[in-house]
Amino acid sequence: MTHIGLICPAASGHLNPMTSLGYALKQRGHRVTLVGIPDGMPQAEAAGLEFQAIGEREFPAGSNVVFFDRLGKLSGLAASRYTVQLFTQLTATLLQELPSAVKAADLELLLIDQNSFGGPSVAQSLDLPYISVACALMLNPDPNVPPFITSWRYHPATWARLRNQWSHHLLSRWIRPIQSLIADYRQQWNLPLNPREDFSPFAQLCQEPAEFEFPRQHLPACFHFTGPYASRASRATVEFPFDRLTNQPLIYASLGTLQNRLLHLFEAIAAACQGLAVQLVIALGGGASPEDLPPLPGQPIVVGYAPQLELLERATLTITHAGMNTTLESLSCGVPMVALPITNDQPGVAARIAWTGTGEVVPIKQLTVAKLRAAIVKVLGDPSYRDNARRLQNAIQRAGGLERAADIVEQVIQTQKPVLAAPSAAASAPLPPNGRGSNR
């Protein structure tokens, strides 16, 4: 048995996959502890994991309500600026308190979310093995791939490479406060002052299947596209009025748990679906209660939280903010999407939805009820979207998901050596066979 520590941001988009992976490892006999700010404790407990708190003074229980309320009302660059500010504060707490927490818990291996900036430096300072986990869109840079915050499609031309390189440079400047903070601690700990923080040399796990990612040429040999980490057993039970569901095609709409205070978007979704031969379910993701909304056109079912995995198994279409978890869970069920990306990595995820032909994208700055309705009708009426979603569903099943990821973790534990991906898996799949890729 190995005592494994999980390090990730205390947001559902990171906690859900990471605690699912922790649950799978616990089922194999390992001891698993989530280390983080107090607001992560409920999801650790729901998954039956131990919890070690850090940042109790700077981020006391309930802090996420304040942070998410503000973030949920923002979009675009304003939301990205606030996210960088928040992650700078979280990184400072991680660098200050994680070393002593790891020692106190006697952790032997760390699974570190790519968005837990500073985590690899802590592991290196303690000479502790660690594995990187891409719960959101992968952060590994590649000159062939647009930065994760952009909505740009993949294109193999030289001009696109130059555009990508320029924007990666701007992104690096954007997050300089975080990089400078990490560099200060690396200097204190006598670690090499790398221009970019290292991901794990042992194994790097990614929730995406290779077929969902743009073609890449610069991934390390230990990078693994495993498919998503989703488990009902590791999530809290959510009540839902299943008796109100009809036999009509089900449209499931969710804007996640962060950018979900833009209530006018839910009103637009309801208006766009009105009159269609469908049943609409809207999940507010905790950002509001159904009573906060006016009566919506078409009388959709509106709930604060929804059992997403169960509803997606019944769904014909997902309307999503293009969060990675909702996107991959929809594809796991073979469900095509209409994406309304709002900020952070959502434009990048939406670009991949369009590139794979698994859905349509309507940027919220261009959103009208008419445009959204047209996208919904197009995806519902064109069988290629469903076919492509099922193609990705098959790819996800082949990738292995939680079981494959847990196998890799255990192989690192047993060998203390890098776990290499198969040569064919070191780079993502070629352009989709439907030809929807580069020039759309």
XYZ file of N, CA, C and O in Angstrom, residues 107-206:
400
model
N 3.180 11.470 3.010
C 2.803 11.059 1.656
C 4.022 10.510 0.912
O 5.138 10.984 1.087
N 3.778 9.521 0.061
C 4.866 8.848 -0.666
C 4.877 9.146 -2.157
O 5.881 8.931 -2.835
N 3.751 9.605 -2.697
C 3.630 9.921 -4.112
C 2.563 10.998 -4.252
O 1.533 10.952 -3.571
N 2.794 11.975 -5.137
C 1.818 13.035 -5.364
C 1.257 12.942 -6.778
O 2.000 12.748 -7.746
N -0.051 13.080 -6.905
C -0.708 13.292 -8.191
C -1.061 14.773 -8.236
O -1.884 15.235 -7.444
N -0.450 15.514 -9.148
C -0.556 16.967 -9.151
C -1.262 17.442 -10.414
O -0.797 17.198 -11.532
N -2.387 18.095 -10.236
C -3.108 18.712 -11.342
C -2.197 19.722 -12.037
O -1.472 20.476 -11.381
N -2.228 19.752 -13.361
C -1.398 20.717 -14.085
C -1.698 22.156 -13.681
O -0.843 23.034 -13.802
N -2.914 22.420 -13.208
C -3.286 23.769 -12.803
C -2.946 24.075 -11.350
O -3.254 25.173 -10.876
N -2.339 23.138 -10.637
C -1.824 23.409 -9.291
C -0.390 23.883 -9.431
O 0.574 23.165 -9.155
N -0.254 25.117 -9.884
C 1.066 25.685 -10.158
C 1.875 25.735 -8.858
O 1.382 26.134 -7.824
N 3.119 25.343 -8.938
C 3.960 25.261 -7.751
C 4.045 23.871 -7.171
O 5.009 23.545 -6.477
N 3.069 23.023 -7.472
C 3.086 21.668 -6.945
C 4.313 20.867 -7.332
O 4.958 20.242 -6.468
N 4.712 20.859 -8.614
C 5.927 20.127 -8.988
C 7.172 20.636 -8.272
O 8.048 19.846 -7.912
N 7.262 21.945 -8.053
C 8.426 22.484 -7.345
C 8.476 21.987 -5.911
O 9.547 21.686 -5.374
N 7.312 21.891 -5.276
C 7.264 21.344 -3.917
C 7.728 19.895 -3.925
O 8.547 19.488 -3.088
N 7.218 19.097 -4.869
C 7.624 17.691 -4.943
C 9.121 17.568 -5.160
O 9.799 16.742 -4.530
N 9.676 18.401 -6.032
C 11.114 18.351 -6.294
C 11.916 18.763 -5.054
O 12.968 18.180 -4.779
N 11.419 19.742 -4.324
C 12.136 20.186 -3.122
C 12.165 19.106 -2.055
O 13.095 19.053 -1.232
N 11.154 18.245 -2.054
C 11.069 17.157 -1.077
C 11.642 15.853 -1.619
O 11.619 14.833 -0.920
N 12.124 15.883 -2.871
C 12.635 14.683 -3.540
C 11.585 13.581 -3.524
O 11.883 12.415 -3.239
N 10.344 13.969 -3.854
C 9.213 13.053 -3.817
C 8.732 12.795 -5.245
O 8.575 13.734 -6.031
N 8.491 11.536 -5.637
C 7.985 11.284 -6.984
C 6.583 11.868 -7.157
O 5.778 11.890 -6.224
N 6.305 12.337 -8.364
C 4.986 12.910 -8.624
C 4.576 12.612 -10.058
O 5.409 12.370 -10.936
N 3.270 12.629 -10.262
C 2.672 12.395 -11.573
C 1.809 13.605 -11.908
O 1.046 14.082 -11.065
N 1.936 14.117 -13.121
C 1.129 15.253 -13.561
C -0.189 14.758 -14.143
O -0.229 13.734 -14.836
N -1.265 15.496 -13.857
C -2.592 15.114 -14.331
C -3.251 16.328 -14.998
O -3.401 17.371 -14.359
N -3.624 16.193 -16.258
C -4.337 17.257 -16.972
C -5.834 17.017 -16.843
O -6.434 16.284 -17.633
N -6.427 17.634 -15.805
C -7.873 17.518 -15.615
C -8.622 18.446 -16.559
O -9.687 18.105 -17.063
N -8.077 19.644 -16.793
C -8.628 20.565 -17.780
C -7.882 20.367 -19.093
O -7.175 19.370 -19.270
N -8.040 21.303 -20.026
C -7.324 21.186 -21.286
C -5.826 21.191 -21.024
O -5.315 22.003 -20.262
N -5.109 20.263 -21.638
C -3.693 20.072 -21.360
C -2.911 21.365 -21.593
O -3.162 22.111 -22.543
N -1.930 21.631 -20.711
C -1.150 22.860 -20.757
C 0.187 22.691 -21.473
O 0.913 23.679 -21.635
N 0.530 21.498 -21.891
C 1.811 21.275 -22.580
C 1.890 22.139 -23.828
O 1.045 22.016 -24.727
N 2.894 23.020 -23.938
C 2.979 23.900 -25.104
C 3.454 23.150 -26.341
O 4.205 22.182 -26.256
N 2.996 23.612 -27.493
C 3.401 23.029 -28.762
C 3.213 24.113 -29.822
O 2.127 24.691 -29.927
N 4.254 24.415 -30.617
C 4.118 25.487 -31.610
C 3.071 25.203 -32.672
O 2.612 26.124 -33.359
N 2.683 23.941 -32.825
C 1.658 23.605 -33.808
C 0.242 23.816 -33.286
O -0.714 23.751 -34.057
N 0.109 24.046 -31.972
C -1.199 24.076 -31.332
C -1.466 25.455 -30.740
O -0.626 25.991 -30.019
N -2.614 26.058 -31.025
C -2.936 27.357 -30.438
C -3.000 27.269 -28.915
O -3.306 26.207 -28.351
N -2.711 28.374 -28.209
C -2.826 28.366 -26.747
C -4.230 27.957 -26.307
O -5.220 28.223 -27.010
N -4.309 27.355 -25.137
C -5.572 26.769 -24.680
C -6.665 27.802 -24.463
O -7.846 27.461 -24.441
N -6.317 29.087 -24.294
C -7.335 30.100 -24.025
C -7.937 30.676 -25.299
O -8.840 31.509 -25.237
N -7.441 30.255 -26.475
C -7.934 30.804 -27.732
C -8.955 29.874 -28.375
O -8.995 28.674 -28.108
N -9.758 30.462 -29.241
C -10.754 29.680 -29.989
C -10.244 29.302 -31.373
O -11.010 28.812 -32.202
N -8.944 29.503 -31.618
C -8.388 29.237 -32.942
C -8.417 27.747 -33.268
O -8.131 26.901 -32.417
N -8.718 27.467 -34.515
C -8.703 26.087 -34.980
C -7.272 25.676 -35.315
O -6.402 26.512 -35.563
N -7.047 24.397 -35.369
C -5.737 23.878 -35.785
C -5.514 24.164 -37.264
O -6.421 24.023 -38.094
N -4.295 24.569 -37.613
C -3.913 24.725 -39.013
C -2.421 24.416 -39.126
O -1.628 24.922 -38.330
N -1.993 23.610 -40.085
C -0.585 23.201 -40.178
C 0.321 24.221 -40.862
O 1.536 24.011 -40.937
N -0.224 25.334 -41.346
C 0.574 26.283 -42.133
C 1.590 27.027 -41.273
O 1.438 27.146 -40.050
N 2.616 27.584 -41.942
C 3.661 28.333 -41.244
C 3.096 29.543 -40.530
O 3.490 29.866 -39.402
N 2.156 30.260 -41.173
C 1.578 31.439 -40.530
C 0.894 31.072 -39.212
O 0.922 31.859 -38.251
N 0.290 29.904 -39.157
C -0.387 29.482 -37.934
C 0.628 29.182 -36.825
O 0.404 29.513 -35.654
N 1.751 28.576 -37.197
C 2.810 28.317 -36.213
C 3.339 29.630 -35.638
O 3.547 29.741 -34.424
N 3.553 30.622 -36.488
C 4.044 31.917 -36.017
C 3.017 32.578 -35.102
O 3.361 33.160 -34.072
N 1.748 32.500 -35.490
C 0.676 33.028 -34.645
C 0.662 32.340 -33.285
O 0.550 32.990 -32.238
N 0.799 31.025 -33.295
C 0.776 30.264 -32.044
C 1.956 30.644 -31.157
O 1.796 30.835 -29.941
N 3.154 30.734 -31.745
C 4.341 31.069 -30.964
C 4.225 32.453 -30.339
O 4.585 32.664 -29.182
N 3.726 33.399 -31.099
C 3.534 34.757 -30.589
C 2.540 34.766 -29.425
O 2.772 35.395 -28.398
N 1.441 34.044 -29.572
C 0.423 34.050 -28.525
C 0.870 33.267 -27.292
O 0.510 33.619 -26.165
N 1.684 32.210 -27.479
C 2.246 31.516 -26.317
C 3.146 32.463 -25.525
O 3.163 32.431 -24.282
N 3.891 33.302 -26.230
C 4.739 34.290 -25.549
C 3.885 35.270 -24.753
O 4.206 35.597 -23.598
N 2.793 35.741 -25.330
C 1.910 36.659 -24.616
C 1.286 35.980 -23.395
O 1.151 36.598 -22.330
N 0.913 34.717 -23.547
C 0.334 33.990 -22.420
C 1.342 33.856 -21.291
O 1.001 33.989 -20.109
N 2.611 33.604 -21.646
C 3.650 33.499 -20.626
C 3.786 34.821 -19.862
O 3.945 34.827 -18.637
N 3.694 35.933 -20.558
C 3.743 37.226 -19.886
C 2.513 37.427 -19.006
O 2.591 38.021 -17.930
N 1.388 36.931 -19.458
C 0.126 37.066 -18.724
C 0.209 36.397 -17.351
O -0.306 36.922 -16.357
N 0.874 35.235 -17.291
C 0.952 34.496 -16.024
C 2.289 34.721 -15.316
O 2.651 33.939 -14.435
N 3.000 35.794 -15.700
C 4.307 36.049 -15.096
C 4.253 36.165 -13.572
O 5.201 35.727 -12.897
N 3.209 36.754 -12.954
C 3.178 36.797 -11.485
C 3.291 35.414 -10.843
O 3.945 35.245 -9.819
N 2.653 34.416 -11.459
C 2.728 33.056 -10.927
C 4.126 32.488 -11.142
O 4.720 31.888 -10.233
N 4.684 32.690 -12.332
C 6.016 32.162 -12.624
C 7.082 32.801 -11.734
O 8.009 32.121 -11.283
N 6.960 34.094 -11.468
C 7.938 34.783 -10.615
C 7.874 34.256 -9.191
O 8.912 34.071 -8.535
N 6.667 33.998 -8.716
C 6.497 33.456 -7.372
C 7.160 32.085 -7.260
O 7.876 31.797 -6.286
N 6.931 31.239 -8.249
C 7.539 29.905 -8.240
C 9.059 30.014 -8.317
O 9.784 29.293 -7.609
N 9.571 30.915 -9.151
C 11.023 31.084 -9.285
C 11.666 31.492 -7.965
O 12.759 31.026 -7.621
N 10.988 32.338 -7.187
C 11.517 32.750 -5.879
C 11.680 31.544 -4.957
O 12.710 31.402 -4.274
N 10.681 30.682 -4.933
C 10.759 29.513 -4.057
C 11.775 28.501 -4.576
O 12.485 27.859 -3.786
N 11.874 28.345 -5.887
C 12.872 27.422 -6.429
C 14.281 27.885 -6.051
O 15.156 27.066 -5.757
N 14.487 29.193 -6.034
C 15.790 29.718 -5.635
C 16.052 29.429 -4.158
O 17.162 29.009 -3.786
N 15.036 29.609 -3.320
C 15.189 29.309 -1.896
C 15.500 27.840 -1.668
O 16.256 27.491 -0.755
N 14.913 26.976 -2.510
C 15.085 25.535 -2.328
C 16.261 24.981 -3.137
O 16.423 23.755 -3.227
N 17.056 25.865 -3.733
C 18.224 25.457 -4.515
C 17.856 24.511 -5.654
O 18.568 23.544 -5.942
N 16.731 24.823 -6.311
C 16.308 24.057 -7.483
C 16.680 24.823 -8.744
O 16.786 26.050 -8.726
N 16.874 24.140 -9.844
C 17.180 24.837 -11.105
C 16.076 25.839 -11.441
O 14.885 25.556 -11.275
N 16.477 26.996 -11.910
C 15.512 28.039 -12.248
C 15.050 27.851 -13.691
O 15.483 28.550 -14.605
N 14.173 26.884 -13.886
C 13.692 26.581 -15.223
C 12.792 27.704 -15.723
O 12.029 28.284 -14.942
N 12.843 28.010 -17.013
C 11.946 29.045 -17.531
C 10.483 28.638 -17.466
O 9.603 29.480 -17.463
N 10.211 27.362 -17.430
C 8.836 26.862 -17.333
C 8.828 25.709 -16.328
O 9.702 24.863 -16.328
N 7.834 25.714 -15.460
C 7.776 24.682 -14.430
C 7.646 23.295 -15.065
O 6.952 23.111 -16.057
N 8.334 22.333 -14.477
C 8.358 20.994 -15.036
C 7.063 20.243 -14.779
O 6.458 20.346 -13.713
N 6.648 19.431 -15.766
C 5.681 18.376 -15.527
C 6.464 17.105 -15.196
O 7.676 17.051 -15.333
N 5.770 16.094 -14.772
C 6.426 14.909 -14.231
C 7.284 14.183 -15.265
O 6.866 13.983 -16.414
N 8.471 13.722 -14.852
C 9.281 12.864 -15.723
C 8.865 11.397 -15.630
O 9.339 10.568 -16.401
N 7.983 11.076 -14.670
C 7.559 9.687 -14.477
C 6.345 9.347 -15.345
O 6.328 8.322 -16.033
N 5.302 10.195 -15.284
C 4.102 9.970 -16.090
C 3.275 11.245 -16.097
O 3.203 11.957 -15.097
N 2.685 11.507 -17.245
C 1.757 12.621 -17.382
C 0.450 12.067 -17.919
O 0.423 11.458 -18.994
N -0.621 12.250 -17.142
C -1.923 11.690 -17.481
C -2.831 12.785 -18.013
O -2.843 13.908 -17.497
N -3.609 12.457 -19.027
C -4.511 13.432 -19.641
C -5.886 12.812 -19.809
O -6.018 11.696 -20.315
